[in-house]
mmCIF file of C-alpha atoms in Angstrom:
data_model
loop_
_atom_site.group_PDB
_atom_site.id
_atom_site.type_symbol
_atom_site.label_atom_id
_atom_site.label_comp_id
_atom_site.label_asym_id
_atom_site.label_seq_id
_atom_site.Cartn_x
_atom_site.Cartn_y
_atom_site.Cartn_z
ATOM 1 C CA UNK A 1 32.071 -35.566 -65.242
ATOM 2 C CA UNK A 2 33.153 -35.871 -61.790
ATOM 3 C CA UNK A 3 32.043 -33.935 -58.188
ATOM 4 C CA UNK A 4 34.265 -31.049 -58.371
ATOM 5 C CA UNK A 5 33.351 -30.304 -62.411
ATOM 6 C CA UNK A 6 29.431 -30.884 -61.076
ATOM 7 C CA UNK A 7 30.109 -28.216 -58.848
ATOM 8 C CA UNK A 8 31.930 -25.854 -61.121
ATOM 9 C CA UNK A 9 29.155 -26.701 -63.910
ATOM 10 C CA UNK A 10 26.463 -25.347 -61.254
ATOM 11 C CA UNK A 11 27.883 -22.254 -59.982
ATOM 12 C CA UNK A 12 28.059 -21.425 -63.537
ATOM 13 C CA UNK A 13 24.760 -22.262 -65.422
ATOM 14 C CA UNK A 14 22.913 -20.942 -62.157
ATOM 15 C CA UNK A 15 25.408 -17.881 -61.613
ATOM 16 C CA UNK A 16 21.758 -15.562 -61.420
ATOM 17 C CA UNK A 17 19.939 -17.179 -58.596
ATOM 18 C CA UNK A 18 23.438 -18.206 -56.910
ATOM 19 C CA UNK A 19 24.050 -14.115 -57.385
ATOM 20 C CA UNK A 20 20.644 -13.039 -56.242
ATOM 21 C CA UNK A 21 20.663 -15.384 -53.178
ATOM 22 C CA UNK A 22 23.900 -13.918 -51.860
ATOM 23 C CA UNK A 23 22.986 -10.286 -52.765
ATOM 24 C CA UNK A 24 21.744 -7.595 -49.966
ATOM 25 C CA UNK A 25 18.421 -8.076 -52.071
ATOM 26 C CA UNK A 26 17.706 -11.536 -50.271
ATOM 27 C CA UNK A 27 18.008 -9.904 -46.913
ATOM 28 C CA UNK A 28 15.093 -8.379 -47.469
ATOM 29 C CA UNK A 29 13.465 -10.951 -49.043
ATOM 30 C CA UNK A 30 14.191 -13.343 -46.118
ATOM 31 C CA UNK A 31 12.850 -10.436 -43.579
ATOM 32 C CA UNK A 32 10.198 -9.206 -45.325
ATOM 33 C CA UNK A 33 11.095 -5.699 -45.735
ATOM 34 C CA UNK A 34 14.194 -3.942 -44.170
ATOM 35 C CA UNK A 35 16.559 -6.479 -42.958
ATOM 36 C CA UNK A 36 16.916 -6.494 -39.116
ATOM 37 C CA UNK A 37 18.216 -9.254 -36.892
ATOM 38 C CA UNK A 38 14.969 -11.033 -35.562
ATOM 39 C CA UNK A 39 13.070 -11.562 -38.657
ATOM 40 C CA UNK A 40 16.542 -12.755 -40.262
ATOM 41 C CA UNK A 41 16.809 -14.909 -37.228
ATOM 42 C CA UNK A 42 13.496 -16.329 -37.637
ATOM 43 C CA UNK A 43 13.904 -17.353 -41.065
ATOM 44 C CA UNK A 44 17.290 -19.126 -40.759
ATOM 45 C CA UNK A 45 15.686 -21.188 -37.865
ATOM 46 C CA UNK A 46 12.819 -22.139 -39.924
ATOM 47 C CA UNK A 47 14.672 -23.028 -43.121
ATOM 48 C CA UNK A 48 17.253 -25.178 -40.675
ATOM 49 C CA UNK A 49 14.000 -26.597 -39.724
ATOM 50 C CA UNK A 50 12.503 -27.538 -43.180
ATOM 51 C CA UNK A 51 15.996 -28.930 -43.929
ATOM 52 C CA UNK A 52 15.627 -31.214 -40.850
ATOM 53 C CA UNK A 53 12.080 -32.418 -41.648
ATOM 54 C CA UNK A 54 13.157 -33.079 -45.451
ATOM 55 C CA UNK A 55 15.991 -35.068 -44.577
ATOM 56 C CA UNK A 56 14.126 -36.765 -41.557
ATOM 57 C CA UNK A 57 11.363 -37.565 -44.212
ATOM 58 C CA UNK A 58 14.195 -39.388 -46.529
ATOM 59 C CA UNK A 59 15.849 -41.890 -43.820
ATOM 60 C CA UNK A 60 12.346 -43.070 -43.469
ATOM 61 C CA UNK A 61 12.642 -45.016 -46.915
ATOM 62 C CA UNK A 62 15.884 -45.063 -48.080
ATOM 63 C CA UNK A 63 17.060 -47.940 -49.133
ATOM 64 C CA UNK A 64 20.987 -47.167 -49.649
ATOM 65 C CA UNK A 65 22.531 -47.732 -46.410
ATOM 66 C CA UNK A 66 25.269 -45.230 -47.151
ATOM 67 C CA UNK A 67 23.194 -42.901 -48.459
ATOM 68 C CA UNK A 68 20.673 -43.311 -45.518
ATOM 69 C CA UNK A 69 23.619 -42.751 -42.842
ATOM 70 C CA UNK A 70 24.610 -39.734 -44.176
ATOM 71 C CA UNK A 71 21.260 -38.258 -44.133
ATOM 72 C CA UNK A 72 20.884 -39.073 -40.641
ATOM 73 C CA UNK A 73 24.108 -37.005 -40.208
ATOM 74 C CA UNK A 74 22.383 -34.428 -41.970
ATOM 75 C CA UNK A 75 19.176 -34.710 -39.655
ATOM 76 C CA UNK A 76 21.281 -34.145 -36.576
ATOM 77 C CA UNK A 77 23.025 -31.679 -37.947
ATOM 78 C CA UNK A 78 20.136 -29.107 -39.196
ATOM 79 C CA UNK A 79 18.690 -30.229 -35.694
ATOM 80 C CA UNK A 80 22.042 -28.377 -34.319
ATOM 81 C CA UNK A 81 21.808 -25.458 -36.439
ATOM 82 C CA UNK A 82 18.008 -24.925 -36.093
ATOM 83 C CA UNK A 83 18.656 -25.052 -32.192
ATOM 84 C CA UNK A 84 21.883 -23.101 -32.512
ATOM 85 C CA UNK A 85 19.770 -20.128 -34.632
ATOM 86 C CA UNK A 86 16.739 -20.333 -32.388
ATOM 87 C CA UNK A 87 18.625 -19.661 -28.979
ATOM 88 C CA UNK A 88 19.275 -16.002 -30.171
ATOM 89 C CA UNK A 89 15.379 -15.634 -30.316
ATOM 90 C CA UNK A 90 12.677 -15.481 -27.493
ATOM 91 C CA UNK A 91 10.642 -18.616 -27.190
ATOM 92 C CA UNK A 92 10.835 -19.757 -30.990
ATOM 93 C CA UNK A 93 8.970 -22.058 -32.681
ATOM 94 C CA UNK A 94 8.173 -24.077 -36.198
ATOM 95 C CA UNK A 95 5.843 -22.494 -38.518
ATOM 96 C CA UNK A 96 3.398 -24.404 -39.626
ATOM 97 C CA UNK A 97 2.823 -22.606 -43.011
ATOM 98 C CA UNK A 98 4.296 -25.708 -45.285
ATOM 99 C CA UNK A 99 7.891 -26.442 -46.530
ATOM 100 C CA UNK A 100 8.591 -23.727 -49.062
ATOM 101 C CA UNK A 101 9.229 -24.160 -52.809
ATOM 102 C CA UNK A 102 12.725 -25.250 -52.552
ATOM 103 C CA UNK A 103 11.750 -28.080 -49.931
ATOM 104 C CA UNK A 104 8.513 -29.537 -51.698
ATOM 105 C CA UNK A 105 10.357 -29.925 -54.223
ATOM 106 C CA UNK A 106 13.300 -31.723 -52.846
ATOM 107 C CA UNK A 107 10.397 -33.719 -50.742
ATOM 108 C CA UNK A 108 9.217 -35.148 -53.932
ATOM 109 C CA UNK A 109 12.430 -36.655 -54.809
ATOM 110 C CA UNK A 110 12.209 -40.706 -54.399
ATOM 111 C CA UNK A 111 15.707 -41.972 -56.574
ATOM 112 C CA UNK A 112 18.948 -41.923 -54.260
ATOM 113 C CA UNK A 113 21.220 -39.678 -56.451
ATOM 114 C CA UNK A 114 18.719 -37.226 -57.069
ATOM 115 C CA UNK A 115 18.173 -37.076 -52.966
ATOM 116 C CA UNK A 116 21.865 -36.298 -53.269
ATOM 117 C CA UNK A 117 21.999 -34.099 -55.848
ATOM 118 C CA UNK A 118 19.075 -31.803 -54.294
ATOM 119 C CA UNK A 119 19.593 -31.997 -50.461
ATOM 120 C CA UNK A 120 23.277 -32.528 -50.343
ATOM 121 C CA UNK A 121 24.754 -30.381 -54.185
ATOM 122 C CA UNK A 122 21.940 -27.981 -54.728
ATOM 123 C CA UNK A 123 20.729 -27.238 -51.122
ATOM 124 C CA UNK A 124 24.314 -26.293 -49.863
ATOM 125 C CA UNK A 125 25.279 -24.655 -52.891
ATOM 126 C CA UNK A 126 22.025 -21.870 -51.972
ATOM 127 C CA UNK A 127 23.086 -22.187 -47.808
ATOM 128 C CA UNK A 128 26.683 -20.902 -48.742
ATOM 129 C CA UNK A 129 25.662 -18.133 -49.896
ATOM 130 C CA UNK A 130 22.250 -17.070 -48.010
ATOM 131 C CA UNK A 131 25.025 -17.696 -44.980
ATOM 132 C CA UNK A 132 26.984 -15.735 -46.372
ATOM 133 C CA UNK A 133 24.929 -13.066 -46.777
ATOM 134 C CA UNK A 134 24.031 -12.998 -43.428
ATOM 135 C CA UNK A 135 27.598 -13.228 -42.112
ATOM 136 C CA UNK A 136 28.237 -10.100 -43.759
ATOM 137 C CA UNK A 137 24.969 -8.309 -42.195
ATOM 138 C CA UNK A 138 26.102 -9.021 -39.075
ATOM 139 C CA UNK A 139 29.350 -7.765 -39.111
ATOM 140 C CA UNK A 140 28.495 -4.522 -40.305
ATOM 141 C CA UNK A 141 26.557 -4.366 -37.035
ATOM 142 C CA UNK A 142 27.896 -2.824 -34.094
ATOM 143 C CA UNK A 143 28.473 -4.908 -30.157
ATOM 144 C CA UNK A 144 28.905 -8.613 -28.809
ATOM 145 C CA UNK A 145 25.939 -9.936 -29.607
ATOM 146 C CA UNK A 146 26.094 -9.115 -33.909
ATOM 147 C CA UNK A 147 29.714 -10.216 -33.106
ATOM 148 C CA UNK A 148 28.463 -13.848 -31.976
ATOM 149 C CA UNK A 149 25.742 -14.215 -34.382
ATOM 150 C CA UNK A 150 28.419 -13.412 -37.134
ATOM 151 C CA UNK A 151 30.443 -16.107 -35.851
ATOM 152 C CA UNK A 152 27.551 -18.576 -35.477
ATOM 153 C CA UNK A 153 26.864 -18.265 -39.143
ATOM 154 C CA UNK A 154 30.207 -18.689 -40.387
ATOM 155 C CA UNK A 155 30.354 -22.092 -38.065
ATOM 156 C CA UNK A 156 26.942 -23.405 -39.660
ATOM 157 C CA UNK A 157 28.629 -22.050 -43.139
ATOM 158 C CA UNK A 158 31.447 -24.181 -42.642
ATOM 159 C CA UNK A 159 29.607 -27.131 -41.785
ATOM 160 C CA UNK A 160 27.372 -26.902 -44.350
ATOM 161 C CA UNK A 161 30.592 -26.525 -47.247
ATOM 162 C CA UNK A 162 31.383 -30.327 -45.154
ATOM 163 C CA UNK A 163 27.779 -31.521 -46.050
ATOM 164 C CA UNK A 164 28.325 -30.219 -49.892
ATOM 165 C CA UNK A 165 31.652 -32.035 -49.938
ATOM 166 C CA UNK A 166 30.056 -35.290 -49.196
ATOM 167 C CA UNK A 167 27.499 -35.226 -51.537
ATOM 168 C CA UNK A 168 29.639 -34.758 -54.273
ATOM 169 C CA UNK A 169 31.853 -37.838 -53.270
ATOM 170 C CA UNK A 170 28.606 -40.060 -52.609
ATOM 171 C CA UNK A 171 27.584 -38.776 -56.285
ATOM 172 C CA UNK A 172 31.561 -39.928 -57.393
ATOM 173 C CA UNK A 173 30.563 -43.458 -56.135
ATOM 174 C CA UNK A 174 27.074 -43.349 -56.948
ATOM 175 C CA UNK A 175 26.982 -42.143 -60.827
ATOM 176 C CA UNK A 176 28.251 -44.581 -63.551
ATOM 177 C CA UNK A 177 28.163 -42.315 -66.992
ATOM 178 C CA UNK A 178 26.941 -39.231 -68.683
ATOM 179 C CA UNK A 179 23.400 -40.363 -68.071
ATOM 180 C CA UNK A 180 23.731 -40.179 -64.134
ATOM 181 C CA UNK A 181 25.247 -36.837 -64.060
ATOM 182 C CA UNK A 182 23.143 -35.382 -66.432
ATOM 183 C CA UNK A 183 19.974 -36.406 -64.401
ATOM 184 C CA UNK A 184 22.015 -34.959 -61.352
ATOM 185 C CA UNK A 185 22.866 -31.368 -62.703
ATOM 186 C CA UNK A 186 19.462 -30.954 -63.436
ATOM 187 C CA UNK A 187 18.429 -32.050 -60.277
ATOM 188 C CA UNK A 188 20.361 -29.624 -57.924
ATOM 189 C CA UNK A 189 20.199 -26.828 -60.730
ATOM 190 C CA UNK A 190 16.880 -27.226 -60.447
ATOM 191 C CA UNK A 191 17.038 -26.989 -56.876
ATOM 192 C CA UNK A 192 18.862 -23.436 -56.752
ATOM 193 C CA UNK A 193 16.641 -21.967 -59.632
ATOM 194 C CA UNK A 194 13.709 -22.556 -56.925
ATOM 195 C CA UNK A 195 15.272 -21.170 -54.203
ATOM 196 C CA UNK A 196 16.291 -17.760 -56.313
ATOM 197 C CA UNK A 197 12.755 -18.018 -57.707
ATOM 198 C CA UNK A 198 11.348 -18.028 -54.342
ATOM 199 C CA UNK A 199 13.697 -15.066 -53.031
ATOM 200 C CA UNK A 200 12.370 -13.219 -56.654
ATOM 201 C CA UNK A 201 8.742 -13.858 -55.550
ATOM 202 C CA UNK A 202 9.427 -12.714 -52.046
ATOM 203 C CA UNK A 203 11.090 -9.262 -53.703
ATOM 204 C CA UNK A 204 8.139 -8.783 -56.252
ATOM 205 C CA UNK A 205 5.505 -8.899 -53.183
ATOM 206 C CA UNK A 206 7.447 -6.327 -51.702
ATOM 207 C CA UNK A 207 7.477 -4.451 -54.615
ATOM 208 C CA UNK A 208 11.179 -4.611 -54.772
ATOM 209 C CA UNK A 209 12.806 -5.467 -58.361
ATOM 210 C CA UNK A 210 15.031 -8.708 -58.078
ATOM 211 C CA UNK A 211 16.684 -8.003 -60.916
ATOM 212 C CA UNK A 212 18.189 -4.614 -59.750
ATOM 213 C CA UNK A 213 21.167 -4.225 -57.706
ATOM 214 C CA UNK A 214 21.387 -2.207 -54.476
#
């Protein structure tokens, strides 16, 4: 196996969650009810922010230097996106409520590739298409300001389809047989069946079937 079959191998076997996290359904999962801008808002700030504090947590002990570098990169870069998000709200700030499934999860991960696999495989593979999602919300919206918001999630989109990229060619270097790749598909499959899991929850409490279209 190689990065770009890893990849292929993912959007596959978790084709339902990837589905269900780029459906209109996870709008209003993310918003709590009927998707509007400032609750969307609010939760794309805060998961930018739990991506920060996940990869911030990870530099602390890492003890590949390439590995560790690249998180860093990834630190500064959610810090971007979390400020970007949060500067199209009034006087935002972190919850405090915990990290969310997807995060305590990746939190808990201590081996290198599997840090990899999660954070920089998994993690993206759910951001493409929650950002996605929310691209397309805002350009059914009418004015300027839905207009810039589009265009601020298709630039954190982009950047996070560079983060995805490298993680797949640090996995290339990092994973020497079947064994390695194995333990990495689960890994970041896992980490996308959480996320969809989480968005399913979210639905449920809302009393919203996740398993039927809109």
């Amino acid at each position: 196996m190689d990065g770009e079959t890893l990849r292929g191998r993912l959007e596959t076997d978790e084709s339902a969650s990837l589905s269900l996290l780029g459906s209109p359904r996870f709008l209003r999962a993310a918003a709590g009810g009927d998707p509007a801008p400032e609750p969307l808002l609010d939760a794309a700030a805060e998961s930018e922010h739990a991506a920060r504090e996940t990869f911030r947590a990870w530099v602390a002990d890492e003890s590949d230097a390439e590995a560790r570098a690249a998180f860093e990169s990834v630190v500064d870069q959610e810090h971007d996106h979390r400020e970007r998000v949060a500067a199209e709200l009034d006087g935002w700030a972190p919850d405090d409520g915990g990290a969310g499934p997807m995060h305590a999860y990746l939190r808990g991960r201590d081996a290198t590739v599997q840090r990899i696999a999660g954070g920089m495989v998994g993690r993206p593979l759910v951001t493409l298409r929650t950002h996605g999602r929310l691209i397309a919300f805002f350009e059914g919206r009418d004015g300027d300001v839905a207009a810039r918001r589009a265009d601020l999630f298709r630039d954190l989109r982009a950047e996070t389809a560079a983060v995805l990229d490298e993680g797949l060619a640090l996995l290339d270097d990092r994973c020497a047989g079947d064994e390695d790749w194995e333990t990495v598909r689960m890994v970041a499959g896992y980490t996308i069946r959480v996320a969809g899991d989480d968005t399913a929850d979210a639905l449920r409490s809302l009393e919203i079937d996740p398993d039927v279209e809109e």
